[in-house]
XYZ file of C-alpha atoms in Angstrom:
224
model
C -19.154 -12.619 11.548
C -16.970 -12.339 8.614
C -13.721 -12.843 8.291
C -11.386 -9.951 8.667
C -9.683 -7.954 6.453
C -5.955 -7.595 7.170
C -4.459 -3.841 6.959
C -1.218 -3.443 7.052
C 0.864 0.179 7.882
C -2.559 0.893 9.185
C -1.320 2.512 12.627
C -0.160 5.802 10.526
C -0.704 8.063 7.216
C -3.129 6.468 4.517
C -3.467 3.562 6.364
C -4.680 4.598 9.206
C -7.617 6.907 7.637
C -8.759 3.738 5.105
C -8.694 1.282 9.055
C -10.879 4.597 10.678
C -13.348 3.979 7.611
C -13.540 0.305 6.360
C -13.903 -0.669 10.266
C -17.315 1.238 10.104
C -18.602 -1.663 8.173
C -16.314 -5.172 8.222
C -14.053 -6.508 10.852
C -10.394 -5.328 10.465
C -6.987 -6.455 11.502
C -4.275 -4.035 11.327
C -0.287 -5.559 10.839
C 2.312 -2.610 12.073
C 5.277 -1.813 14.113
C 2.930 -0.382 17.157
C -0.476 0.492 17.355
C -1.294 4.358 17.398
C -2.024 6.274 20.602
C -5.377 6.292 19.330
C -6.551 2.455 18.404
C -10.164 2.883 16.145
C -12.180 1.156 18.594
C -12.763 -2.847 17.803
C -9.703 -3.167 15.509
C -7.225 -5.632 16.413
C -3.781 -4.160 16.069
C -0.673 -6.340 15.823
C 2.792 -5.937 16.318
C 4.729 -6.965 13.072
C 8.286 -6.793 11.104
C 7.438 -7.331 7.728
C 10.838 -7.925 6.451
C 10.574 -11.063 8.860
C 8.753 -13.750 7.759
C 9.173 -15.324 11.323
C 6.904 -12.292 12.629
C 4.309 -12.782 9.950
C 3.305 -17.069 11.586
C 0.279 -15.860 14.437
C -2.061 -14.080 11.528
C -5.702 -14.410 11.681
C -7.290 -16.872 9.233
C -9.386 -16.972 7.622
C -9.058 -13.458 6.304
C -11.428 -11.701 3.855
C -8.901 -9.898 1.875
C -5.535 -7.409 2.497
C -4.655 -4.280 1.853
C -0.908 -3.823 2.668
C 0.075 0.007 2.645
C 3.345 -0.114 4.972
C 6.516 1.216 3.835
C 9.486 3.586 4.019
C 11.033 5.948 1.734
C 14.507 7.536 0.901
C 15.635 10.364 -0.626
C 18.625 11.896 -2.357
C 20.407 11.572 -6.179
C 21.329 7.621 -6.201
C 25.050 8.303 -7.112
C 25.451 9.225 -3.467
C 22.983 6.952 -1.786
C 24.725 4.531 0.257
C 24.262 1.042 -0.586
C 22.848 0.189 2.650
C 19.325 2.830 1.832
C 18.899 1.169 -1.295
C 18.508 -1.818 0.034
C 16.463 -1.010 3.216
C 14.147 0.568 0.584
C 13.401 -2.602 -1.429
C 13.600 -4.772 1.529
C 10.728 -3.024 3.240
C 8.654 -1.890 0.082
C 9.196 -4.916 -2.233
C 10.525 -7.676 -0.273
C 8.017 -7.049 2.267
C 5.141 -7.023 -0.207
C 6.213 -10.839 -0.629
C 6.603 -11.554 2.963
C 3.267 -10.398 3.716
C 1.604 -11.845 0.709
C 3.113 -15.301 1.371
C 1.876 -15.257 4.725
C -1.917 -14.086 3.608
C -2.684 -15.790 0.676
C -3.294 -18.838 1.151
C -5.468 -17.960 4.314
C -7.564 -15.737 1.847
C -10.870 -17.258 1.396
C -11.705 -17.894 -2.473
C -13.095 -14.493 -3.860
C -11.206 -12.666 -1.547
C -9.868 -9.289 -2.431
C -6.103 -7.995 -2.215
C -5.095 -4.513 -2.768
C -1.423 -3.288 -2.728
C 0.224 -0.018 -2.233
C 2.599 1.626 -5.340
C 3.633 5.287 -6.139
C 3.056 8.170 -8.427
C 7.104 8.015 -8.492
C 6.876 4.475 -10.566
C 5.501 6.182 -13.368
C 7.141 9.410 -13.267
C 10.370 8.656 -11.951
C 11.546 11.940 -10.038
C 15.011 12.760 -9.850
C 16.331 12.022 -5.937
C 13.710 9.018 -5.461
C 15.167 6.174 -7.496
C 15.321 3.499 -4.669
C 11.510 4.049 -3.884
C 10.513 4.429 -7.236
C 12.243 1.172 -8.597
C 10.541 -1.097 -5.654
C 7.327 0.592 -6.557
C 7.618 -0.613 -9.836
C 8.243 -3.691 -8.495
C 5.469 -4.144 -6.324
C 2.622 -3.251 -9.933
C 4.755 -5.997 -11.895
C 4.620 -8.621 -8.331
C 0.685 -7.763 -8.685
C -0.179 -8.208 -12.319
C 2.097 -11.802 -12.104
C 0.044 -12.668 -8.660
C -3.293 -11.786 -10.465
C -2.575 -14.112 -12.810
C -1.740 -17.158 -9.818
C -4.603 -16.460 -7.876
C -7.150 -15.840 -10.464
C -8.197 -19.294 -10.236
C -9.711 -18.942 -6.345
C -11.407 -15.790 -7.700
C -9.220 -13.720 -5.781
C -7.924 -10.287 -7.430
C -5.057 -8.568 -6.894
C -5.183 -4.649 -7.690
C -2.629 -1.270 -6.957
C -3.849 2.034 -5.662
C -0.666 4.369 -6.847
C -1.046 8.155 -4.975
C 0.361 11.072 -5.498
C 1.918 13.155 -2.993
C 0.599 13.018 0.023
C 1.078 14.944 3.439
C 2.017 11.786 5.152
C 4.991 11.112 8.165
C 6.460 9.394 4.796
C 6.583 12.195 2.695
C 7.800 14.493 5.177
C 11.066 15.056 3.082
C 8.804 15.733 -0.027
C 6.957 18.256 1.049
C 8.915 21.140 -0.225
C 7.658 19.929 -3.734
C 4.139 19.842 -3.090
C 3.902 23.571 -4.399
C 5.301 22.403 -8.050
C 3.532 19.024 -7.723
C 0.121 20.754 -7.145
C 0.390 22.820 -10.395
C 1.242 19.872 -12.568
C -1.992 18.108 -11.418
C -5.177 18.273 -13.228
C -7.183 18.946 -10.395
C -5.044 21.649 -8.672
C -5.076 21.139 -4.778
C -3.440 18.911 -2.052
C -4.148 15.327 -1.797
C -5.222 14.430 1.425
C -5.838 10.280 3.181
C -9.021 11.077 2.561
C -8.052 10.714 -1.096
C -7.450 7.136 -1.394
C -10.447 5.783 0.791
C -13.367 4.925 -1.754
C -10.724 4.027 -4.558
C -10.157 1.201 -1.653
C -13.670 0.624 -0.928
C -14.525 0.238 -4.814
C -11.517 -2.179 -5.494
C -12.826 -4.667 -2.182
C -15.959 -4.391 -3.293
C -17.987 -7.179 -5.297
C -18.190 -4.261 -8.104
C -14.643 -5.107 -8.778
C -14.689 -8.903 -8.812
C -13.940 -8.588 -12.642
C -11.304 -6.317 -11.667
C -7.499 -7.678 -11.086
C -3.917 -7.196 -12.026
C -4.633 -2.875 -12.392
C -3.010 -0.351 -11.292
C -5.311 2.676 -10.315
C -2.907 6.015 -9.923
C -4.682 8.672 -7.618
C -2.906 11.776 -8.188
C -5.115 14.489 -9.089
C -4.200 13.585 -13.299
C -0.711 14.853 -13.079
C -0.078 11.341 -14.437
C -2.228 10.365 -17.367
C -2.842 6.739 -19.119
């Protein structure tokens, strides 16, 4: 068998519909707070803090590859946010990108495949989202400098950056989607269902020449 592939947030939102699909096909490992009421049969789910490195020690190895989509967001104009948000923002979305890539890494076999998690909101920077957008940011600049370490093992690093999404994390969004719908390209809701073969393309060995990217999934209301 081959080694598994190591979701994390994959108990809820995006994650959980990319676990539901890649486990059709590979063995998968899923790193979250709890499991979901309804476990995809044969995944392995595992209980997880990963703003705690101490947590992150009992991880399967060797793993195939990671795609780490857990994290939190906060809303509200940043001259009111309390210090205390801002930093449980980063901690979780940027300081636990570290934690969990630390931990990984090195038990990703050479040629392995990694595939982070950004936003929409890092390029566009919406008013009311500046904690989530500026660790966003910081997770595509973390990838392109770890595409560059662990090109040497073949391994590459890539970002899948959605849109707005119906997702428990957007829930406080979701007013917008009306206004964010007509400033998209294609003009509809994104759904998980979105962000699955972006995924698949990016672990595939069609993208082994592929690393340190960012690939934004939003319908072309951003364009580059």
């Amino acid at each position: 068998m081959s080694a598994p592939l190591l979701v994390t947030g994959g108990s809820a939102g995006i994650g959980a519909r990319l676990v539901s699909s890649l486990a059709a096909d590979r063995p998968v490992v899923v790193l979250d707070q709890a499991a979901p009421a309804a476990p995809v049969p044969g995944v392995r789910y595992l209980a997880a803090d990963i703003t705690d490195p101490d947590s992150l020690t009992d991880l399967p190895a060797p793993l195939s590859g990671l795609v780490h989509c857990a994290g939190i967001c906060r809303t509200g104009p940043f001259l009111d946010m309390p210090a205390r948000d801002w930093t449980r923002v980063l901690e979780v979305n940027l300081h636990g990108t570290l934690a969990v890539v630390q931990a990984c890494a090195p038990s990703i076999t050479d040629g392995g495949r990694i595939v982070l998690f950004s936003s929409g909101t890092a390029f566009k920077g919406p008013a009311g989202l500046a904690a989530y957008a500026a660790a966003k940011a910081g997770v595509i600049g973390f990838a392109k400098s770890m595409a560059a370490e662990l090109g040497a093992r073949g391994i590459t690093v890539n970002v899948v950056a959605p849109g707005l999404v119906a997702t428990a994390l957007s829930e406080d969004l979701l007013p917008a989607e009306p206004a964010t719908i007509a400033a998209r390209a294609i003009q509809r809701p994104s759904t998980v269902d979105d962000y699955v073969e972006p995924v698949r393309f990016l672990l595939s060995d069609g993208a082994a020449f592929v690393t340190g990217q960012t690939l934004v999934v939003d319908g072309g209301a951003y364009k580059h």
